Amino acid sequence: MREYVKDNFDCLKVLTQENRERLEENMYYRTFPKGQILFNDGDLRDRIFVLCSGLIRIEKNDQTDSFFYTDFISEGELFPVNGLFEAACYDFSAIAVTEIEVAYVATAVLEQLMVADRELLKMIVKKQGRVLEQQVTRMQYCITSSAHDRVINTLAILMKKHGKLDESWYIPYPIMINDLAKFSGTTRETVSQVLKQLIKQKKISYQYKELIFIDDAFFQLDE
């Protein structure tokens, strides 16, 4: 896992040698089982994480359960990047969908390094910008009155963000129907109906919670 971080963690690559050593000295590494809660909405925001392997689901809901938000974090992502320098608490929960490996550093250490190193600050601001772009795309395509279209657009967004290419595009993690329903703001029954239709049309394959995009062109978003 340490080698993964050294080879793939962009923040290490832009730091000066002195600051890189300081960050490496303050990074810790853990493995967690499926279902482990990394943190809950409202917990003290004392750590920033890098996901080395596996899939994490993030969730947020209001006290009445009338609003529910869910999304996914996959390998290589630094999170959470919102709230740096101001938020005292996490504003969502993070749960392991699969067994996961993470690296983490104290929020205070990362913030101090951002102040000291302009290149690191620029990189994290760019990461925040990409997160914002993803949320704008999600609002653009998933706020529509058609639940059928929301499900298809949800699949397109997941393919773009988390997909891997082999013979076809696929998502290398189990994707539950309940999660698709929460992501697209509809019911489990509607998601099941849309998936059956897409399977019949040979647009996707969905077996053992594995999504394969047979007709990936069908799921390209206009941007």
Phi, psi and omega in degrees: 000321178299321179294324177300313181297315181298323184275333190239349184275106186301327183300325179293327187289334184265348184284154169295162182302317181298313182288327176299314180297322179295318179294316180298322180294335184255008178267140179237156188230134181217153170246135180233147179282164173305136179092351180294134174269118178287315176198158179251156173305124180099348176292156177302130184273073188256355181224146171245136189246155164238126178275116182273324177203151179099193183224138178240138174257134175252143185221150173208133174217159180273177186294335181267355183064018177275344176238131179219131180235136175220151178203178182231149174239130181241182190307138175092352184276138172268130182205154349276142179261351175278148176087004179301140178072358182221321186280131178273337184229157172293144180251017170203170177259151179232124185232138179286120176281326177234179167299137184231155169239131181228153166246147179213157179223151178299136180305318182298321180294314180297319180295321177297320178292325178296321178293323185278336187233109184298323182294322177294318178300314179300317182297316183288326174298321177296321177297319177298322179296320179293322176298317179297318178300319179296321179290324176296317177300317180297317178296321181298321188255345184248003172253085180215151183290342182273111178296325178302313180293324179298320179295314180297317180293327175299314178300320180296318180294318179295321178297317182293319187276321189242355186289149173239149182253122170240244170287328174224166173289140179210163175252117189279030179221154177290127179247116184276148177299321179299321179292320177298322180295316179294318182298319185266000175067043179218192185265161176300322181296318179295316178300316180299319179296317181293318179298317178300319179295315181293324176295316179298324179278000180062037175271326180220166165238138180219098179226137179054039177068013179259125180263124174238130182264096183292316178250079185294334179297330179297333185256016176282130179272140175282123182229000000 
